[in-house]
Tab-separated table of C-alpha atoms in Angstrom:
chain	number	residue	atom	x	y	z
M	1	MET	CA	-11.663	37.950	-8.275
M	2	TYR	CA	-8.841	39.173	-6.089
M	3	LYS	CA	-5.504	40.914	-6.540
M	4	MET	CA	-2.447	38.996	-5.566
M	5	PHE	CA	1.002	40.165	-4.751
M	6	SER	CA	4.694	39.548	-5.082
M	7	THR	CA	5.795	35.962	-4.416
M	8	THR	CA	9.357	36.855	-3.503
M	9	THR	CA	8.778	36.226	0.202
M	10	SER	CA	10.826	33.333	1.559
M	11	LEU	CA	8.918	30.049	1.525
M	12	PHE	CA	9.731	29.265	5.146
M	13	VAL	CA	9.789	31.432	8.242
M	14	GLN	CA	13.391	32.031	9.184
M	15	PRO	CA	14.581	32.203	12.791
M	16	ARG	CA	14.258	35.656	14.296
M	17	ALA	CA	17.590	37.407	14.725
M	18	SER	CA	16.837	37.896	18.411
M	19	LEU	CA	16.908	34.127	18.857
M	20	LYS	CA	20.361	33.762	17.346
M	21	VAL	CA	23.398	34.251	19.578
M	22	GLU	CA	26.662	33.989	17.699
M	23	ARG	CA	29.777	32.724	19.501
M	24	GLU	CA	31.666	35.911	18.581
M	25	ASP	CA	28.967	38.056	20.186
M	26	ILE	CA	29.221	36.078	23.395
M	27	GLY	CA	32.952	36.661	23.547
M	28	ILE	CA	32.698	40.345	22.756
M	29	ARG	CA	29.994	40.991	25.316
M	30	GLY	CA	31.852	39.054	27.978
M	31	TYR	CA	29.027	36.626	28.747
M	32	TYR	CA	29.828	33.754	31.062
M	33	SER	CA	29.048	30.391	29.462
M	34	THR	CA	29.000	26.915	30.910
M	35	ARG	CA	30.911	24.023	29.354
M	36	VAL	CA	27.674	22.266	28.431
M	37	ALA	CA	27.026	21.962	24.719
M	38	ARG	CA	23.623	22.825	23.349
M	39	ASN	CA	21.396	19.884	22.453
M	40	PRO	CA	22.200	19.422	18.739
M	41	ASN	CA	18.648	18.315	18.006
M	42	LEU	CA	17.318	21.694	19.091
M	43	GLU	CA	19.727	23.338	16.672
M	44	LYS	CA	17.907	21.494	13.866
M	45	LEU	CA	14.690	23.399	14.549
M	46	GLN	CA	15.447	25.734	11.680
M	47	THR	CA	12.129	27.575	11.694
M	48	ASN	CA	10.216	29.358	14.405
M	49	TYR	CA	7.295	27.451	15.857
M	50	LEU	CA	4.243	28.466	13.838
M	51	PHE	CA	1.885	29.963	16.404
M	52	PRO	CA	4.344	32.226	18.282
M	53	GLU	CA	5.372	33.579	14.860
M	54	ILE	CA	1.740	34.383	14.082
M	55	LEU	CA	1.375	36.103	17.455
M	56	GLU	CA	4.443	38.237	16.790
M	57	ARG	CA	3.039	39.339	13.439
M	58	GLU	CA	-0.301	40.105	15.062
M	59	LEU	CA	1.383	42.293	17.695
M	60	LYS	CA	3.269	44.216	15.016
M	61	HIS	CA	0.015	44.710	13.116
M	62	VAL	CA	-1.692	46.092	16.225
M	63	GLU	CA	1.184	48.536	16.685
M	64	LYS	CA	0.755	49.674	13.081
M	65	TYR	CA	-3.058	49.888	13.298
M	66	PRO	CA	-3.816	50.663	16.964
M	67	ASN	CA	-7.490	51.454	16.296
M	68	ALA	CA	-8.220	48.369	14.213
M	69	LYS	CA	-10.464	45.634	15.574
M	70	VAL	CA	-8.423	42.529	14.908
M	71	ILE	CA	-10.414	39.309	14.559
M	72	SER	CA	-8.483	36.128	15.270
M	73	LEU	CA	-9.422	33.130	13.164
M	74	GLY	CA	-5.950	31.720	13.614
M	75	VAL	CA	-4.891	29.729	16.667
M	76	GLY	CA	-7.544	27.135	17.481
M	77	ASP	CA	-8.431	28.468	20.914
M	78	THR	CA	-11.990	28.050	22.153
M	79	THR	CA	-14.010	31.159	23.027
M	80	GLN	CA	-17.325	29.966	24.500
M	81	PRO	CA	-17.666	29.795	28.314
M	82	LEU	CA	-17.559	26.442	30.044
M	83	PRO	CA	-20.877	24.635	30.510
M	84	GLN	CA	-22.285	25.651	33.895
M	85	PRO	CA	-22.400	22.123	35.371
M	86	VAL	CA	-18.737	21.681	34.471
M	87	ALA	CA	-17.596	24.978	35.974
M	88	LEU	CA	-19.707	24.342	39.071
M	89	SER	CA	-18.148	20.927	39.566
M	90	MET	CA	-14.644	22.395	39.481
M	91	SER	CA	-15.513	25.298	41.773
M	92	ASN	CA	-17.141	22.941	44.290
M	93	TYR	CA	-14.089	20.701	44.238
M	94	ALA	CA	-11.774	23.684	44.721
M	95	ARG	CA	-13.865	24.971	47.626
M	96	ASP	CA	-13.857	21.536	49.263
M	97	LEU	CA	-10.065	21.578	49.229
M	98	SER	CA	-10.270	24.207	51.977
M	99	THR	CA	-11.907	21.702	54.336
M	100	PRO	CA	-10.325	18.782	56.207
M	101	GLN	CA	-12.899	16.407	54.737
M	102	GLY	CA	-12.481	17.618	51.151
M	103	TYR	CA	-8.743	18.073	50.943
M	104	ALA	CA	-6.811	15.724	48.652
M	105	GLY	CA	-3.187	15.716	47.559
M	106	TYR	CA	-1.570	13.577	44.905
M	107	GLY	CA	-3.869	11.411	42.868
M	108	LEU	CA	-3.069	8.454	40.647
M	109	GLU	CA	-0.551	9.354	37.948
M	110	ARG	CA	-2.725	7.721	35.289
M	111	GLY	CA	-5.816	9.602	36.461
M	112	ASN	CA	-8.889	9.336	38.637
M	113	LYS	CA	-10.381	5.880	38.188
M	114	GLU	CA	-13.938	7.221	38.068
M	115	LEU	CA	-12.988	9.579	35.226
M	116	ARG	CA	-11.172	6.833	33.326
M	117	ARG	CA	-14.229	4.613	33.658
M	118	ALA	CA	-16.476	7.439	32.410
M	119	ILE	CA	-14.249	8.019	29.376
M	120	ALA	CA	-14.365	4.307	28.546
M	121	GLU	CA	-18.124	4.048	28.945
M	122	MET	CA	-19.154	7.331	27.327
M	123	LEU	CA	-16.636	7.687	24.500
M	124	TYR	CA	-15.545	4.102	23.756
M	125	LYS	CA	-18.749	2.224	24.340
M	126	GLU	CA	-18.729	-1.148	22.543
M	127	LEU	CA	-15.087	-0.614	21.432
M	128	SER	CA	-13.572	-2.852	24.140
M	129	VAL	CA	-11.482	-0.028	25.636
M	130	GLU	CA	-11.005	-0.617	29.360
M	131	ASP	CA	-10.422	2.051	32.003
M	132	THR	CA	-7.066	0.408	32.807
M	133	GLU	CA	-5.909	1.258	29.255
M	134	ILE	CA	-6.689	4.974	29.643
M	135	PHE	CA	-4.139	7.479	30.928
M	136	VAL	CA	-5.572	10.875	31.918
M	137	SER	CA	-3.259	13.813	31.282
M	138	ASP	CA	-2.951	17.583	31.041
M	139	GLY	CA	-3.708	17.603	27.311
M	140	ALA	CA	-3.081	15.951	23.973
M	141	GLN	CA	0.002	17.980	23.053
M	142	CYS	CA	1.682	17.052	26.337
M	143	ASP	CA	0.814	13.412	25.713
M	144	LEU	CA	2.351	13.649	22.255
M	145	SER	CA	5.687	14.476	23.884
M	146	ARG	CA	5.297	11.628	26.368
M	147	VAL	CA	4.584	9.205	23.531
M	148	GLN	CA	7.735	10.466	21.820
M	149	LEU	CA	9.665	9.811	25.025
M	150	LEU	CA	8.195	6.305	25.001
M	151	LEU	CA	9.240	5.703	21.380
M	152	GLY	CA	12.783	7.031	21.726
M	153	SER	CA	15.229	8.400	19.185
M	154	ASN	CA	15.874	5.269	17.122
M	155	VAL	CA	12.468	4.919	15.472
M	156	SER	CA	11.559	6.027	11.953
M	157	ILE	CA	8.397	8.091	11.556
M	158	ALA	CA	5.855	9.162	8.965
M	159	VAL	CA	3.491	12.142	9.151
M	160	GLN	CA	0.625	13.441	7.082
M	161	ASP	CA	1.519	16.421	4.945
M	162	PRO	CA	0.024	18.809	5.919
M	163	SER	CA	-0.251	18.059	9.632
M	164	PHE	CA	-0.059	19.622	13.082
M	165	PRO	CA	3.531	20.934	13.454
M	166	GLY	CA	3.991	19.398	16.893
M	167	TYR	CA	4.491	15.937	15.385
M	168	ILE	CA	7.521	17.071	13.401
M	169	ASP	CA	9.005	19.413	15.997
M	170	SER	CA	8.823	16.777	18.727
M	171	SER	CA	10.453	14.292	16.356
M	172	VAL	CA	13.276	16.737	15.670
M	173	ILE	CA	13.825	17.308	19.386
M	174	MET	CA	13.873	13.549	19.997
M	175	GLY	CA	16.538	13.055	17.316
M	176	GLN	CA	14.366	11.095	14.887
M	177	SER	CA	14.270	13.572	12.014
M	178	GLY	CA	17.673	13.885	10.431
M	179	ASP	CA	18.674	17.227	8.925
M	180	LEU	CA	16.414	19.791	7.314
M	181	LYS	CA	16.623	20.007	3.536
M	182	ASN	CA	16.243	23.702	2.879
M	183	ASP	CA	15.264	23.241	-0.757
M	184	SER	CA	12.182	21.186	0.149
M	185	GLY	CA	11.462	22.190	3.734
M	186	ARG	CA	11.483	18.528	4.744
M	187	TYR	CA	13.594	16.641	7.259
M	188	GLY	CA	15.617	13.854	5.716
M	189	ASN	CA	14.531	10.978	7.976
M	190	ILE	CA	10.833	11.824	8.155
M	191	LYS	CA	8.458	10.317	5.603
M	192	TYR	CA	5.936	12.911	4.476
M	193	MET	CA	2.640	11.349	3.391
M	194	LYS	CA	1.037	13.840	1.042
M	195	CYS	CA	-2.647	14.355	1.835
M	196	THR	CA	-4.291	16.770	-0.609
M	197	PRO	CA	-7.576	17.058	-2.511
M	198	GLU	CA	-5.985	15.099	-5.360
M	199	ASN	CA	-5.827	11.934	-3.214
M	200	ASP	CA	-8.875	12.655	-1.055
M	201	PHE	CA	-6.590	13.754	1.790
M	202	PHE	CA	-5.364	10.198	2.304
M	203	PRO	CA	-1.818	8.991	1.576
M	204	ASP	CA	-0.914	6.650	-1.259
M	205	LEU	CA	0.046	3.777	1.006
M	206	ALA	CA	1.046	1.558	-1.917
M	207	ASN	CA	3.954	3.942	-2.528
M	208	THR	CA	4.684	4.791	1.107
M	209	ALA	CA	7.841	3.346	2.630
M	210	ARG	CA	7.641	1.437	5.892
M	211	THR	CA	8.302	3.352	9.099
M	212	ASP	CA	8.159	2.287	12.722
M	213	VAL	CA	5.617	4.946	13.664
M	214	ILE	CA	2.828	6.677	11.729
M	215	PHE	CA	1.347	9.897	13.110
M	216	PHE	CA	-2.198	10.275	11.845
M	217	CYS	CA	-4.831	12.870	12.793
M	218	SER	CA	-8.535	12.524	11.952
M	219	PRO	CA	-10.399	14.790	11.634
M	220	ASN	CA	-7.235	16.339	10.346
M	221	ASN	CA	-5.707	19.550	11.561
M	222	PRO	CA	-5.419	21.637	9.366
M	223	SER	CA	-7.457	20.298	6.431
M	224	GLY	CA	-10.549	19.315	8.423
M	225	HIS	CA	-10.819	16.017	6.540
M	226	ALA	CA	-12.207	13.047	8.470
M	227	ALA	CA	-10.853	9.755	7.177
M	228	SER	CA	-13.499	7.296	6.039
M	229	ARG	CA	-13.896	3.822	7.483
M	230	GLN	CA	-12.408	2.355	4.319
M	231	GLN	CA	-9.402	4.673	4.506
M	232	LEU	CA	-8.719	3.832	8.144
M	233	GLN	CA	-9.064	0.125	7.388
M	234	GLN	CA	-6.327	0.552	4.786
M	235	LEU	CA	-4.180	2.388	7.330
M	236	VAL	CA	-4.587	-0.331	9.958
M	237	GLU	CA	-3.830	-3.091	7.442
M	238	PHE	CA	-0.774	-1.150	6.269
M	239	ALA	CA	0.467	-0.918	9.867
M	240	GLN	CA	-0.191	-4.631	10.442
M	241	VAL	CA	1.734	-5.681	7.331
M	242	ASN	CA	4.674	-3.449	8.228
M	243	GLY	CA	4.653	-4.021	11.978
M	244	SER	CA	4.216	-0.273	12.601
M	245	ILE	CA	2.554	1.652	15.425
M	246	ILE	CA	-0.070	4.267	14.574
M	247	VAL	CA	-0.218	7.287	16.890
M	248	TYR	CA	-3.775	8.409	16.225
M	249	ASP	CA	-4.755	11.964	17.169
M	250	ALA	CA	-8.522	12.075	17.771
M	251	ALA	CA	-8.684	15.532	19.379
M	252	TYR	CA	-11.478	16.646	17.009
M	253	ALA	CA	-13.525	13.425	17.010
M	254	ALA	CA	-16.572	15.122	18.559
M	255	TYR	CA	-16.927	17.247	15.412
M	256	VAL	CA	-17.541	14.292	13.100
M	257	SER	CA	-20.993	14.736	11.570
M	258	ASP	CA	-21.121	11.861	9.079
M	259	SER	CA	-20.371	8.147	9.247
M	260	SER	CA	-16.594	8.645	9.541
M	261	PRO	CA	-15.096	6.826	12.558
M	262	LYS	CA	-14.541	8.860	15.692
M	263	SER	CA	-11.934	6.449	17.029
M	264	ILE	CA	-9.299	4.275	15.404
M	265	TYR	CA	-10.611	1.449	17.596
M	266	GLU	CA	-13.738	1.255	15.434
M	267	ILE	CA	-11.467	-0.496	12.912
M	268	PRO	CA	-10.922	-4.255	13.365
M	269	GLY	CA	-7.336	-5.106	14.278
M	270	SER	CA	-6.464	-1.569	15.400
M	271	ARG	CA	-5.914	-2.515	19.051
M	272	LYS	CA	-2.791	-4.407	18.006
M	273	VAL	CA	-1.245	-1.454	16.168
M	274	ALA	CA	-2.573	1.871	17.508
M	275	ILE	CA	-2.244	4.354	20.358
M	276	GLU	CA	-4.986	6.994	20.501
M	277	ILE	CA	-4.553	10.500	21.926
M	278	SER	CA	-7.499	12.799	22.640
M	279	SER	CA	-8.484	15.844	24.655
M	280	PHE	CA	-11.217	17.821	26.382
M	281	SER	CA	-9.773	21.054	24.946
M	282	LYS	CA	-11.795	21.397	21.750
M	283	ILE	CA	-14.773	19.421	23.036
M	284	ALA	CA	-15.451	21.202	26.317
M	285	GLY	CA	-13.405	24.394	26.041
M	286	PHE	CA	-10.591	23.074	28.247
M	287	THR	CA	-7.779	24.787	26.326
M	288	GLY	CA	-6.858	26.627	29.524
M	289	VAL	CA	-8.121	24.058	32.028
M	290	ARG	CA	-5.894	21.364	30.447
M	291	LEU	CA	-7.184	17.796	30.405
M	292	GLY	CA	-6.747	14.956	27.930
M	293	TRP	CA	-6.142	11.239	27.722
M	294	THR	CA	-4.245	8.544	25.867
M	295	VAL	CA	-5.375	4.984	25.195
M	296	VAL	CA	-2.738	2.233	25.031
M	297	PRO	CA	-4.358	-1.173	24.374
M	298	LYS	CA	-3.057	-4.230	26.177
M	299	GLU	CA	-2.698	-6.044	22.841
M	300	LEU	CA	-0.125	-3.530	21.533
M	301	LEU	CA	3.265	-5.271	21.783
M	302	TYR	CA	6.876	-4.480	20.943
M	303	LEU	CA	8.966	-6.698	18.664
M	304	ASN	CA	10.022	-8.792	21.678
M	305	GLY	CA	6.423	-9.292	22.817
M	306	PHE	CA	6.620	-6.836	25.741
M	307	PRO	CA	3.390	-4.829	26.251
M	308	VAL	CA	3.746	-1.154	25.285
M	309	ILE	CA	1.275	-0.175	28.023
M	310	HIS	CA	3.764	-1.154	30.748
M	311	ASP	CA	6.430	1.190	29.381
M	312	PHE	CA	3.933	4.022	28.916
M	313	ASN	CA	2.829	3.600	32.507
M	314	ARG	CA	6.471	3.911	33.577
M	315	ILE	CA	6.872	7.053	31.448
M	316	ILE	CA	3.783	8.585	33.058
M	317	CYS	CA	4.841	7.682	36.594
M	318	THR	CA	8.338	9.069	36.001
M	319	SER	CA	7.548	12.310	34.181
M	320	PHE	CA	4.088	13.260	35.410
M	321	ASN	CA	2.357	13.567	38.798
M	322	GLY	CA	-1.120	13.371	37.319
M	323	ALA	CA	-3.627	15.854	35.947
M	324	SER	CA	-5.065	18.511	38.240
M	325	ASN	CA	-7.726	17.064	40.524
M	326	ILE	CA	-9.847	20.146	39.859
M	327	ALA	CA	-9.586	19.679	36.092
M	328	GLN	CA	-10.486	16.010	36.462
M	329	ALA	CA	-13.598	16.968	38.419
M	330	GLY	CA	-14.555	19.130	35.444
M	331	GLY	CA	-13.840	16.311	33.021
M	332	LEU	CA	-16.053	13.960	34.977
M	333	ALA	CA	-18.863	16.537	34.886
M	334	CYS	CA	-18.473	16.756	31.092
M	335	LEU	CA	-19.302	13.069	30.830
M	336	THR	CA	-22.520	13.116	32.820
M	337	ARG	CA	-25.729	13.080	30.783
M	338	GLU	CA	-26.429	16.770	31.480
M	339	GLY	CA	-22.811	17.827	31.069
M	340	PHE	CA	-22.272	15.985	27.805
M	341	LYS	CA	-25.434	17.483	26.332
M	342	GLU	CA	-24.155	20.989	27.077
M	343	VAL	CA	-20.675	20.155	25.833
M	344	MET	CA	-22.068	19.049	22.483
M	345	CYS	CA	-24.051	22.299	22.258
M	346	LYS	CA	-20.700	24.115	22.326
M	347	VAL	CA	-19.414	21.826	19.580
M	348	ASP	CA	-22.502	22.563	17.490
M	349	TYR	CA	-21.924	26.296	17.964
M	350	TYR	CA	-18.421	26.056	16.490
M	351	LYS	CA	-19.661	23.796	13.685
M	352	GLU	CA	-22.166	26.479	12.713
M	353	ASN	CA	-19.330	29.023	12.701
M	354	ALA	CA	-17.377	26.720	10.390
M	355	LYS	CA	-20.378	26.449	8.089
M	356	ILE	CA	-20.621	30.244	7.853
M	357	LEU	CA	-16.927	30.577	7.009
M	358	ALA	CA	-16.999	27.763	4.456
M	359	GLU	CA	-20.022	29.276	2.744
M	360	THR	CA	-18.296	32.665	2.681
M	361	PHE	CA	-15.246	31.395	0.825
M	362	ASN	CA	-17.356	29.148	-1.409
M	363	SER	CA	-19.487	32.116	-2.434
M	364	LEU	CA	-16.314	33.923	-3.460
M	365	GLY	CA	-15.288	31.112	-5.808
M	366	PHE	CA	-12.582	29.488	-3.718
M	367	ARG	CA	-12.025	25.786	-3.282
M	368	VAL	CA	-12.856	25.129	0.334
M	369	TYR	CA	-12.268	21.954	2.345
M	370	GLY	CA	-13.135	20.954	5.892
M	371	GLY	CA	-15.709	22.835	7.918
M	372	SER	CA	-18.203	19.964	8.236
M	373	ASN	CA	-16.335	17.401	10.357
M	374	ALA	CA	-13.920	19.810	12.002
M	375	PRO	CA	-13.760	23.378	13.336
M	376	TYR	CA	-11.326	24.379	10.573
M	377	VAL	CA	-11.801	25.589	7.016
M	378	TRP	CA	-8.958	24.903	4.567
M	379	VAL	CA	-8.963	27.415	1.705
M	380	HIS	CA	-6.897	27.179	-1.480
M	381	PHE	CA	-5.297	30.252	-3.064
M	382	PRO	CA	-3.735	28.676	-6.178
M	383	GLY	CA	-0.444	30.161	-7.337
M	384	SER	CA	0.090	32.106	-4.114
M	385	ARG	CA	2.361	31.629	-1.141
M	386	SER	CA	0.447	31.135	2.052
M	387	TRP	CA	2.448	33.632	4.137
M	388	ASP	CA	1.706	36.217	1.448
M	389	VAL	CA	-2.000	35.401	1.669
M	390	PHE	CA	-1.812	35.604	5.469
M	391	ASN	CA	-0.143	39.033	5.333
M	392	TRP	CA	-2.511	40.311	2.655
M	393	ILE	CA	-5.685	39.310	4.516
M	394	LEU	CA	-4.315	40.682	7.787
M	395	ASP	CA	-3.306	43.993	6.220
M	396	LYS	CA	-6.566	44.511	4.334
M	397	THR	CA	-9.154	43.060	6.745
M	398	HIS	CA	-7.421	42.879	10.145
M	399	ILE	CA	-8.216	39.142	10.270
M	400	ILE	CA	-5.739	36.573	11.580
M	401	THR	CA	-5.594	33.233	9.744
M	402	VAL	CA	-2.890	30.547	9.641
M	403	PRO	CA	-0.610	30.074	6.600
M	404	GLY	CA	-0.816	26.526	5.293
M	405	ILE	CA	2.936	26.205	4.817
M	406	GLY	CA	3.233	26.127	8.610
M	407	PHE	CA	1.665	22.662	8.513
M	408	GLY	CA	4.090	21.234	5.952
M	409	PRO	CA	5.185	21.689	2.338
M	410	ALA	CA	1.863	20.371	0.994
M	411	GLY	CA	0.119	23.241	2.789
M	412	GLU	CA	1.651	25.842	0.505
M	413	GLY	CA	-1.007	27.904	-1.231
M	414	TYR	CA	-3.581	27.317	1.528
M	415	ILE	CA	-4.705	29.084	4.681
M	416	ARG	CA	-6.432	27.544	7.681
M	417	VAL	CA	-9.356	29.490	9.102
M	418	SER	CA	-10.518	28.639	12.615
M	419	ALA	CA	-14.195	28.517	13.601
M	420	PHE	CA	-13.353	29.059	17.267
M	421	GLY	CA	-14.783	32.530	17.734
M	422	HIS	CA	-17.769	34.523	18.903
M	423	ARG	CA	-20.605	34.491	16.373
M	424	GLU	CA	-20.582	38.251	15.935
M	425	ASN	CA	-16.874	38.102	15.045
M	426	ILE	CA	-17.456	35.269	12.589
M	427	LEU	CA	-20.196	37.269	10.858
M	428	GLU	CA	-18.060	40.408	10.815
M	429	ALA	CA	-15.124	38.467	9.384
M	430	SER	CA	-17.408	37.072	6.681
M	431	LYS	CA	-18.511	40.601	5.801
M	432	ARG	CA	-14.920	41.899	5.625
M	433	LEU	CA	-13.749	38.981	3.486
M	434	LYS	CA	-16.609	39.458	1.031
M	435	THR	CA	-15.791	43.145	0.745
M	436	LEU	CA	-12.113	42.390	0.064
M	437	LEU	CA	-12.440	39.443	-2.265
M	438	CYS	CA	-15.542	40.218	-4.334
């Protein structure tokens, strides 16, 4: 079906030499240094962050093949233009800032109240989420770091394996992770919950040790799996029994096409154990505009009975001056009847792209996951190392994917293929892949 290649490549991406500065070199070159020691947690980030590494490899490929048309199905960056009502709302707001009547400075740190109310009513209808429990932000990844700041360095954590690398890297930076075990690619103090086709992409909770915090993403990035209602009920009950907090990443909830829950708060009892993070990025194309939100229920309490929401409010007020007023105007436009209809048309466009990609790999005999409830297709190349597959596809087809190992040890042998692209590029990529792999 396809020719594979040497598997001698290192399993993990090693730090680039340019990022290493040895003490002897500093002395020889006569650099001035302060007397401030480097944060030891940052020294534990043994591998390069996944997406800058992919970009570097792409740039080298372009240098080698300057006339090639490279198609990026890698980083999950949206490509369709903003819905017109949304863009118009932001441009009108920006123009009004030039007038005495329309000018506004700082807003509320937790976000415009009208936008928070719209999020509650449009996206959490009948789920008892109040606007006072919603914190508007500049995106889900930024909120992930703020939640880590809330949790502190003394908590134990568990993550899905594979999962978005930001969960682990932020945990390392916070000092939660322990040391990296080079033989396994895992950090010693992080519990890795294996989520593969063999267990229906859901961890074996009966054999999972208790941790203070559980990071859980559904639909999952990278596998595209949306946890079922029964699975999420098990997760909530597990957290209740163990007194844990679930940090639930719902950034791709709008892509759910079946009966899978779009919010953890659809599960009874979840308000006592879960924080939910979400975003306008992959819904409305706000990857550059930057707007997201976090829900912290009033019922979520620490061991001593103190409400978590009060501490998160303090974190927000201390570390953040609020999302851009212009971006919030766009977010509010997304949640009008007209705006939301157009936003969901963009989602449907990417879902059709995902369907095309999934059908392409299926037709070639590969085991393909995701693509129906998420804008990602998770493809298995058994017996192969994912960086080798990445390099091979890039070299032969000029297509960028993402190696599964970048999402955790359980991602080895897989690649993630993004459906965020122009339709003509998706069709061309399908054609190239069929030519290569037939």
